[in-house]
Short mmCIF file of C-alpha atoms and ligand atoms in Angstrom, two decimals:
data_model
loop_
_atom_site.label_atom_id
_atom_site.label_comp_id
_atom_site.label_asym_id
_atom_site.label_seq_id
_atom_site.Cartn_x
_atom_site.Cartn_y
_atom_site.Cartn_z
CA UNK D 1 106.08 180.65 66.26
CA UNK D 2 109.84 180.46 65.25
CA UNK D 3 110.88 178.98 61.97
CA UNK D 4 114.42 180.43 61.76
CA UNK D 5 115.75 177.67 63.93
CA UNK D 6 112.68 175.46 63.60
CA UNK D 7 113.70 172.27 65.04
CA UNK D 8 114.32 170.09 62.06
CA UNK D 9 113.38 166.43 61.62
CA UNK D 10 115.93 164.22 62.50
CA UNK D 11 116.68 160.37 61.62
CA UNK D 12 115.40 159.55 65.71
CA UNK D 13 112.45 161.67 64.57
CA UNK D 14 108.94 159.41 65.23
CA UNK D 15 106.64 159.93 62.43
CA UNK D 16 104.61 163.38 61.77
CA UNK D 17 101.90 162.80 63.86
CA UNK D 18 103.78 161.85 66.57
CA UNK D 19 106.16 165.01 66.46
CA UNK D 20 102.83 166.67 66.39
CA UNK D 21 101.85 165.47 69.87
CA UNK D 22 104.95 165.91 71.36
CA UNK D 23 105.25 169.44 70.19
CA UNK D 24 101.64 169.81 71.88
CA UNK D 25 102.53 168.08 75.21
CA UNK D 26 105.63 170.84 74.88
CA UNK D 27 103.49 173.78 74.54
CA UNK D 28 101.47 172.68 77.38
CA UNK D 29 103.83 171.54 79.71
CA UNK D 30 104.50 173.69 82.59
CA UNK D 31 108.12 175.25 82.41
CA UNK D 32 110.78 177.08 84.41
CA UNK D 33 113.67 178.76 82.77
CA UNK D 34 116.71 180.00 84.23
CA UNK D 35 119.09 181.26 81.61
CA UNK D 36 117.11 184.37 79.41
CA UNK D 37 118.03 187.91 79.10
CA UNK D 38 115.82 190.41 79.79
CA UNK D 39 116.94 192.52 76.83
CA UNK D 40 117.09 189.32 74.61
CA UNK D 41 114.22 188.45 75.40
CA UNK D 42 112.22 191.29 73.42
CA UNK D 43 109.84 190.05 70.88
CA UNK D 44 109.72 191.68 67.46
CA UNK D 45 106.31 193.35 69.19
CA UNK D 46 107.84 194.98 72.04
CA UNK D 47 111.34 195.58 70.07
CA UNK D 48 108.89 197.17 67.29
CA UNK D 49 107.23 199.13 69.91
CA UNK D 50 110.14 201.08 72.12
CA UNK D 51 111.89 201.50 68.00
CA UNK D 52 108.31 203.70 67.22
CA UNK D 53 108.97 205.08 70.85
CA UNK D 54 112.40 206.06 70.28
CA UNK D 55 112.42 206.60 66.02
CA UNK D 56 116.57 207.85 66.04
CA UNK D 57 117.64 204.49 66.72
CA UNK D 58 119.04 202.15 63.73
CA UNK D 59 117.03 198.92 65.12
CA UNK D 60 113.97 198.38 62.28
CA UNK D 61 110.25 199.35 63.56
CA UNK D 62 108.99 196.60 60.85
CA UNK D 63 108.78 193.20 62.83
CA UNK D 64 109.96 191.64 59.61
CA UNK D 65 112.75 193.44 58.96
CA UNK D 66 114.23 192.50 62.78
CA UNK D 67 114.26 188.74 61.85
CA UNK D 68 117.11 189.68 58.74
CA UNK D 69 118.41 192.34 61.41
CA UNK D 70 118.70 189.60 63.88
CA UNK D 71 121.05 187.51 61.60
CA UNK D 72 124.25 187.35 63.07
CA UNK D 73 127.92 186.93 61.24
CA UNK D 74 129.58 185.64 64.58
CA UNK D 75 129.38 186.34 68.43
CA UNK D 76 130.70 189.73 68.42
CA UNK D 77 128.38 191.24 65.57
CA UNK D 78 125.14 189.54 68.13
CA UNK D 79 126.92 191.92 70.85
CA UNK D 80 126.88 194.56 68.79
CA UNK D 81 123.31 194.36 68.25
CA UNK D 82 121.90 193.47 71.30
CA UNK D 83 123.51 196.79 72.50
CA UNK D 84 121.99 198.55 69.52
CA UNK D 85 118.48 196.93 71.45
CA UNK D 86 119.86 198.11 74.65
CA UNK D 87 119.99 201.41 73.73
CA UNK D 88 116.32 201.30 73.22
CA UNK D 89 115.78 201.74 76.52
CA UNK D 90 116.01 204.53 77.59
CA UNK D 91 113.36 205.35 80.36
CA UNK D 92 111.29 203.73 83.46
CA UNK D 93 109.05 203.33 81.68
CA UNK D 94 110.58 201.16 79.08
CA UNK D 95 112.23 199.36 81.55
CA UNK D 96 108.66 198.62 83.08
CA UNK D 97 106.96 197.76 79.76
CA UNK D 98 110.08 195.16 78.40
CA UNK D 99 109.65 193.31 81.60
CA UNK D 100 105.85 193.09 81.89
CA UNK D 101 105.38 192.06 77.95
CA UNK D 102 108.38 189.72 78.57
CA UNK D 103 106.29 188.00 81.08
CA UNK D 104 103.32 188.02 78.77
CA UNK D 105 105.27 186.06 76.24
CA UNK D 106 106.59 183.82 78.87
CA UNK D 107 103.11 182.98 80.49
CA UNK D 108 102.21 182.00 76.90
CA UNK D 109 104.41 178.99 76.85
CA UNK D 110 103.31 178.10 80.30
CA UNK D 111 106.06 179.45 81.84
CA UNK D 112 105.54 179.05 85.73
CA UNK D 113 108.74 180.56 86.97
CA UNK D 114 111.95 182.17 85.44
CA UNK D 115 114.93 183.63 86.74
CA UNK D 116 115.56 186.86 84.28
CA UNK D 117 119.17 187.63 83.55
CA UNK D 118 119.32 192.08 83.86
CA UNK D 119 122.01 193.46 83.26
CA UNK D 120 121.50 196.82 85.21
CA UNK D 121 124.67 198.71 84.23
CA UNK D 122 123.68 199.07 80.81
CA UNK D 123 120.66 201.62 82.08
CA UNK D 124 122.16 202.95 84.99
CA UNK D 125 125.50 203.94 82.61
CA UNK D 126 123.22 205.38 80.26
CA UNK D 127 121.41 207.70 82.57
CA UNK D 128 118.63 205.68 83.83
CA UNK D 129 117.99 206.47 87.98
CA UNK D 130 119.10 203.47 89.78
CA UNK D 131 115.49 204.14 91.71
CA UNK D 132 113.58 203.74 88.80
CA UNK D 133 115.02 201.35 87.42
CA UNK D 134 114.49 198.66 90.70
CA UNK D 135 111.07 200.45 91.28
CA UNK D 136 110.28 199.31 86.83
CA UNK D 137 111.42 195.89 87.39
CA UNK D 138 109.89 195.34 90.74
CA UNK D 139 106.76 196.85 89.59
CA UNK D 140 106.12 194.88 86.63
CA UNK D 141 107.83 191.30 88.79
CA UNK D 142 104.70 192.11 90.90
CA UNK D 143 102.21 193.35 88.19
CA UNK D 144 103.27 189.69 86.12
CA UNK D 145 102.79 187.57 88.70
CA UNK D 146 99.32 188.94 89.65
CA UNK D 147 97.86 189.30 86.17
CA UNK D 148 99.99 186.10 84.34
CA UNK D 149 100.78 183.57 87.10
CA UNK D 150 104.42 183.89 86.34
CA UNK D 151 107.02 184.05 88.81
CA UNK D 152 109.76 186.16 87.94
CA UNK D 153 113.14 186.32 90.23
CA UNK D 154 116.32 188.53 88.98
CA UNK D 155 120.44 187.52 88.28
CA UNK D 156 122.08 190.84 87.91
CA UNK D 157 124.85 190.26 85.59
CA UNK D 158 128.62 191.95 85.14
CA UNK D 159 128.98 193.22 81.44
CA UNK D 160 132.34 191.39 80.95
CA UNK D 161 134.01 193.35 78.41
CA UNK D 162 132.65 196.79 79.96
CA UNK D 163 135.54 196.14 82.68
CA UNK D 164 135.87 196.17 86.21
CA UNK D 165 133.81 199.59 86.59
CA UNK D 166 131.42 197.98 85.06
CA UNK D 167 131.98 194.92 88.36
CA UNK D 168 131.98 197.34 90.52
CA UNK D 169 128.55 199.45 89.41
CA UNK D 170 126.95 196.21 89.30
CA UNK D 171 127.69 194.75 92.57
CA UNK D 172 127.04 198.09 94.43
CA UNK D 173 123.59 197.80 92.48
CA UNK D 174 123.26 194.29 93.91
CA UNK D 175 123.75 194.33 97.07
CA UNK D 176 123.42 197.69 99.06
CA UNK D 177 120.41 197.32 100.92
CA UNK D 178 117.59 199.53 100.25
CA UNK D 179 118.41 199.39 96.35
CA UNK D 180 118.86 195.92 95.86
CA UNK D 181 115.30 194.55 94.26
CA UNK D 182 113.42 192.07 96.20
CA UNK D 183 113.60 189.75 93.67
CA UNK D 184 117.36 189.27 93.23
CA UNK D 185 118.59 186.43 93.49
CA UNK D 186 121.73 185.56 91.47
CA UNK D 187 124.75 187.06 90.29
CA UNK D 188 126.15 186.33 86.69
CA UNK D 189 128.62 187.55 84.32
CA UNK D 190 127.69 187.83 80.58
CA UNK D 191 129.45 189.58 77.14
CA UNK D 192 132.48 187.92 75.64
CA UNK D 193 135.02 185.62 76.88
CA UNK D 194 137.61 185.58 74.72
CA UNK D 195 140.18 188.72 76.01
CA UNK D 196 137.47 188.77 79.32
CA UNK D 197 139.07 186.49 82.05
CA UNK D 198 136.91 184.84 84.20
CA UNK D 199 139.37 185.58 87.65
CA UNK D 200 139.73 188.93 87.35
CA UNK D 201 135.48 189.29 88.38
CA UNK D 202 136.64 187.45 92.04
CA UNK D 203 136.29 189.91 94.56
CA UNK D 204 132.83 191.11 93.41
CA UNK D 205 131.66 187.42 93.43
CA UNK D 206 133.06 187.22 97.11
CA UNK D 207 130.91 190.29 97.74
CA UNK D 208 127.76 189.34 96.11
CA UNK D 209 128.25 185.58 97.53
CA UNK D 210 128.41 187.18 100.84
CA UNK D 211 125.19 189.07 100.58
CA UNK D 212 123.48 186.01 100.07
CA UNK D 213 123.20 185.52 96.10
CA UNK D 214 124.17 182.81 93.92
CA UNK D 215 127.20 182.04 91.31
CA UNK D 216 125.71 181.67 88.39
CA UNK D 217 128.40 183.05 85.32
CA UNK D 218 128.31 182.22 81.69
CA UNK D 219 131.75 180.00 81.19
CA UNK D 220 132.54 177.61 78.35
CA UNK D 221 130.36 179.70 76.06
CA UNK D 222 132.82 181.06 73.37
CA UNK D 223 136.65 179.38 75.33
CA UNK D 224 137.49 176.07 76.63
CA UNK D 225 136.76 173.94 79.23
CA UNK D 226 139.51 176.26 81.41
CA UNK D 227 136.95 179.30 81.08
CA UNK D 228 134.59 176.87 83.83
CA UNK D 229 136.99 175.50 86.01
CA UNK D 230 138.10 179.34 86.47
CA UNK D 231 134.16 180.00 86.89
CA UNK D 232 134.16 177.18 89.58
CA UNK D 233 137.02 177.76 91.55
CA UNK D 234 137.64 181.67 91.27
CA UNK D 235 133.86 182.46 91.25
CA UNK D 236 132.37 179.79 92.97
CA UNK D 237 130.18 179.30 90.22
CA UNK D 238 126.63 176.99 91.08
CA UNK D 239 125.16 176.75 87.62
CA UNK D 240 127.14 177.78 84.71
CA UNK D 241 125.55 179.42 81.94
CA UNK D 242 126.03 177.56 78.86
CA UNK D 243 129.30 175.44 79.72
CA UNK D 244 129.02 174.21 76.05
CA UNK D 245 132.94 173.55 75.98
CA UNK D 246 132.63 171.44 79.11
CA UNK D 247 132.19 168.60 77.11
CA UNK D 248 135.81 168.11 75.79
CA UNK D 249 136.98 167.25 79.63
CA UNK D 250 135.35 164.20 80.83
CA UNK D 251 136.95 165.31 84.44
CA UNK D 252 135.10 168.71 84.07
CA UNK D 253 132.16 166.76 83.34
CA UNK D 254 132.84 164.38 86.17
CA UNK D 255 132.68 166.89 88.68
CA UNK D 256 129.93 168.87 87.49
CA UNK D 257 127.85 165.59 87.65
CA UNK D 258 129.42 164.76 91.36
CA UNK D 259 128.97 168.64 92.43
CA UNK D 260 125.00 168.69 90.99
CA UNK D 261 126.50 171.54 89.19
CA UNK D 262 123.33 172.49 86.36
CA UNK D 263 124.76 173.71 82.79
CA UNK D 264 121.94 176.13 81.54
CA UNK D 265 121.94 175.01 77.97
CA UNK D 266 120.87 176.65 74.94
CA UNK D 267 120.97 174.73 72.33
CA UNK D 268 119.63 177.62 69.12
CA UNK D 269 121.88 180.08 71.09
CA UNK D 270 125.06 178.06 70.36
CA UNK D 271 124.15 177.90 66.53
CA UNK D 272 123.06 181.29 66.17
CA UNK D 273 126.54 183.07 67.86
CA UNK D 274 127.82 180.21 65.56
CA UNK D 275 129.43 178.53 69.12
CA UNK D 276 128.72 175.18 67.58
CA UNK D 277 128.48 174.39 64.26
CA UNK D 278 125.26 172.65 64.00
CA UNK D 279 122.61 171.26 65.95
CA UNK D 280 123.61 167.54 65.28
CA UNK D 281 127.06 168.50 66.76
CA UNK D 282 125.92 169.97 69.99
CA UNK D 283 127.31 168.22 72.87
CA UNK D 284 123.71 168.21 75.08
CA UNK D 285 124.10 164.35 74.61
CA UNK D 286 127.57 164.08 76.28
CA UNK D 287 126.55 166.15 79.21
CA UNK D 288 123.56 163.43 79.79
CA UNK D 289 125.68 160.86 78.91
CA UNK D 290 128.49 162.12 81.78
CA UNK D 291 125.16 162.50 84.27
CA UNK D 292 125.10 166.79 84.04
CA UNK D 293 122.34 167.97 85.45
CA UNK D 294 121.20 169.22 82.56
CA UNK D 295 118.64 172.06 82.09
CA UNK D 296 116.99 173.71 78.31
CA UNK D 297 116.50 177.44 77.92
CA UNK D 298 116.41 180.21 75.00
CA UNK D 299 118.90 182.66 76.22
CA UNK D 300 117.97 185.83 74.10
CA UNK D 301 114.72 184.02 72.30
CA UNK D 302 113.82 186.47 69.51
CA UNK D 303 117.24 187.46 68.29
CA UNK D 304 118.10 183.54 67.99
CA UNK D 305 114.59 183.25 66.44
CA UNK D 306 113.45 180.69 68.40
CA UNK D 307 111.47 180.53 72.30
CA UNK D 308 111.62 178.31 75.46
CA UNK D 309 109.08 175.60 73.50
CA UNK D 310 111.65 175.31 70.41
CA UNK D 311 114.67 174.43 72.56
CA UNK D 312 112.33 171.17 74.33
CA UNK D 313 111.63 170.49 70.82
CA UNK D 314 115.42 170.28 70.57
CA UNK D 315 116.12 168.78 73.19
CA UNK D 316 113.66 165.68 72.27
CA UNK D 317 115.42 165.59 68.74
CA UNK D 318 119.28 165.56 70.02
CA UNK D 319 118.09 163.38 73.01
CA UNK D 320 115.65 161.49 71.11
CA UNK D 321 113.19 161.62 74.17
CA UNK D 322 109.53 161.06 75.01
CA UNK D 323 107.32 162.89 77.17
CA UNK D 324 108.68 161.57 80.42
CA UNK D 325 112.38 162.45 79.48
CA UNK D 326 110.62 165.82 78.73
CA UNK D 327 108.88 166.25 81.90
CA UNK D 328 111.81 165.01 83.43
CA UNK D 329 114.16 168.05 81.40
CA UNK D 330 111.57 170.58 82.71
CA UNK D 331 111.89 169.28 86.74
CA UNK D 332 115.81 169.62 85.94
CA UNK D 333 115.38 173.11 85.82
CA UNK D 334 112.87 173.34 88.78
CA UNK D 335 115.39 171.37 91.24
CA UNK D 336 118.12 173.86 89.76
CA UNK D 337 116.32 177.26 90.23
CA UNK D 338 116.67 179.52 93.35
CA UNK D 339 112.77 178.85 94.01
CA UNK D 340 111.64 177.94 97.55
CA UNK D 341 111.20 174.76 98.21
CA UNK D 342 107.35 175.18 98.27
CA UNK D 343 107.38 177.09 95.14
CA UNK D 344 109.85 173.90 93.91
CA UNK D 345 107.26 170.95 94.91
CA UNK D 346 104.35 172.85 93.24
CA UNK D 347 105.39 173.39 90.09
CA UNK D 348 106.99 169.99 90.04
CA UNK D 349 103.62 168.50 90.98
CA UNK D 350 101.98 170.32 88.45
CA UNK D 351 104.82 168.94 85.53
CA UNK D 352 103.78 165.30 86.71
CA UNK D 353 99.71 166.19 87.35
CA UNK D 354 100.13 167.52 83.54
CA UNK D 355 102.26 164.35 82.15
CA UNK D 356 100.05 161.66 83.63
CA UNK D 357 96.79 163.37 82.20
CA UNK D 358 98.59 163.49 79.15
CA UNK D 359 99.52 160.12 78.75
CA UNK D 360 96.61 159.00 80.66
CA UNK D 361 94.71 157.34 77.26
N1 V47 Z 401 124.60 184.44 74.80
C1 V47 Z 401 125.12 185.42 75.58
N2 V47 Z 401 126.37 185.30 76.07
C2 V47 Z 401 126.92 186.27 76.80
N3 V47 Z 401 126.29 187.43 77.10
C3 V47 Z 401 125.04 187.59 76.62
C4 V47 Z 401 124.43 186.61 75.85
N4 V47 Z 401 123.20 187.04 75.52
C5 V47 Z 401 123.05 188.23 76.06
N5 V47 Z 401 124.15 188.58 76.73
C6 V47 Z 401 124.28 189.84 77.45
O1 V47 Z 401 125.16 190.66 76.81
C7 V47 Z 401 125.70 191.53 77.76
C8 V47 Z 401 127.00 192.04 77.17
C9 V47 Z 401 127.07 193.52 77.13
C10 V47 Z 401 128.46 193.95 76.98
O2 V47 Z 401 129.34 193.14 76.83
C11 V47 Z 401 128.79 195.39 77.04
C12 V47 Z 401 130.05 195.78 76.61
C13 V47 Z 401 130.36 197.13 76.63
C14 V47 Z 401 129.46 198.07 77.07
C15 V47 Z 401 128.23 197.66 77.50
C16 V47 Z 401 127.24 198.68 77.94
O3 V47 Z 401 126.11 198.31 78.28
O4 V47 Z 401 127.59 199.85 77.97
C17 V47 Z 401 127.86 196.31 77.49
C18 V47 Z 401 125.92 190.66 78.95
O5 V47 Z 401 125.96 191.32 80.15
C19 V47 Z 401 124.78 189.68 78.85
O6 V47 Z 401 123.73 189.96 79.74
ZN1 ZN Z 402 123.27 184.11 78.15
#
């Protein structure tokens, strides 16, 4: 589906036929992904949709014209844009539909089970009824699951750069009971780093930790490797989101291997907010080198022109792996999600059910 970021062939490349397969076994294999936006996540087809829905907004109706719209100079122009997306929403009702079709497009890559980053300030600051808003997600969480055999779960994230009212809105969203969604269950922080201190988000972490959810902040997307010890220490961070500048502190990486502590990387996502240069230089190999738990995901698919499938095609390139170092990526991610453990054994049983028959001659 993607060719913006189309993985490329590499020297480690096997031969055509055999990138063939493996891009096959990908598309099959079943998947969990725990680092996607829900408004990132909007395919040119739903994006095209709520634009017809709402026609005063600046994002393009024409599916083709989003892929030059979704070109992006650095990481503050993709902020700028995503909120142009955000402000596409606008109702329940759009809430309800992103989610469901989000799901659709998820279930289509064999996604089993993903944990949806929302970032619920940006509709309740723009008028949408906290209410409706749970009720839309929860709604189409339950309508997804029945129809598609996907699992969604929710991490309500802090706007970083909307400041500390924006903390505050969000934590009161994520944990007063009777409000906060059944399927909630991690707290992140998301936006810019650079001018956005990771310490100053503390107490709400202590609050959110305390109502049972998990640490799960972007750090070490956009700063240094001091943006994740801050997301460690001060936020008692579980699984960092990205962690990309992790790699240039073997005793960062050291203790993220010690602690089990997962980086959610996203390899396209780097390029495309222009985070790392290039592909080639992307340090996914160091962080399996240093023994990081290590898991693949798409972070805002569309707008990065890529999906969950393209970043285990990746993966295989940088890592130069085979289908069991694939299946073995896609348990990663299933030992590092907030799943039960029932929920955790069946979906890994189904990755090595599906590898065996696959290499099964
Ligand atoms: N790769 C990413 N890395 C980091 N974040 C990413 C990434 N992809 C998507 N996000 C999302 O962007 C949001 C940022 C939104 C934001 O900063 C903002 C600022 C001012 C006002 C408002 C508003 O709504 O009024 C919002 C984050 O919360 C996060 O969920
Ligand atoms: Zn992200």
């Amino acid at each position: 589906m993607p060719d913006r970021h189309a993985v490329p062939e590499g020297p480690t490349s096997a031969t055509g036929a055999a990138a063939r397969d493996l891009h096959a076994f990908i598309a099959g294999l079943p998947k969990a992904e725990l680092h996607v936006h829900h408004v990132g996540s909007a395919s040119p087809r739903i994006v095209s949709e709520l634009a017809t829905r709402h026609p005063d907004s600046k994002v393009p109706t024409d599916p083709e014209a989003l892929a030059d719209y979704f070109t992006f100079t650095d990481f503050a122009h993709f902020i700028d844009v995503y909120l142009s997306v955000v402000d596409l929403i606008r109702n329940p009702e759009d809430v309800r539909l992103l989610t469901y079709e989000v799901a659709r497009d998820m279930a289509r890559q064999q996604v089993r089970y993903a944990e949806l980053t929302i970032t619920p300030y940006s509709s309740t600051s723009r008028g949408i009824d906290e209410r409706a808003f749970m009720d839309a997600i929860e709604d189409a969480r339950k309508a997804a699951e029945a129809d598609f055999g996907t699992v969604l779960r929710w991490c309500f994230d802090i706007p970083g750069e909307a400041g500390l009212a924006s903390a505050e809105e969000t934590t009161r969203l994520a944990t007063t009971d009777g409000l906060r969604p059944e399927g909630l269950v991690s707290f992140g922080l998301g936006g810019p780093e650079i001018g956005v201190p990771r310490p100053q988000f503390k107490p709400y972490f202590d609050q959110a930790i305390a109502a049972g959810l998990r640490s799960v902040p972007h750090a070490g997307e956009t700063t240094g490797p001091e943006t994740v010890w801050d997301a460690l220490t001060e936020l008692r961070a579980e699984r960092i989101g990205h962690g990309t500048s992790a790699a240039q502190d073997p005793k960062l990486l050291a203790h993220l291997a010690e602690q089990r502590i997962a980086l959610e990387v996203c390899p396209t996502s780097n390029i495309a907010t222009r985070a790392v240069r290039t592909l080639d230089e992307h340090p996914i190999k160091e962080f399996v080198r240093a023994g990081v738990l290590v898991t693949i995901n798409s972070d805002d698919p569309p707008m990065f022109g890529t999906d969950l499938n393209n970043e285990y095609a990746v993966a295989a390139r940088l890592l130069d792996l085979d289908e069991q170092g694939l299946a073995a990526l896609a348990k990663n991610a299933v030992e590092a999600s907030y799943l039960d453990a029932a929920g955790k054994a069946r979906i890994t049983a189904e990755i090595d059910t599906y590898t065996s028959a696959w290499l099964t001659p």
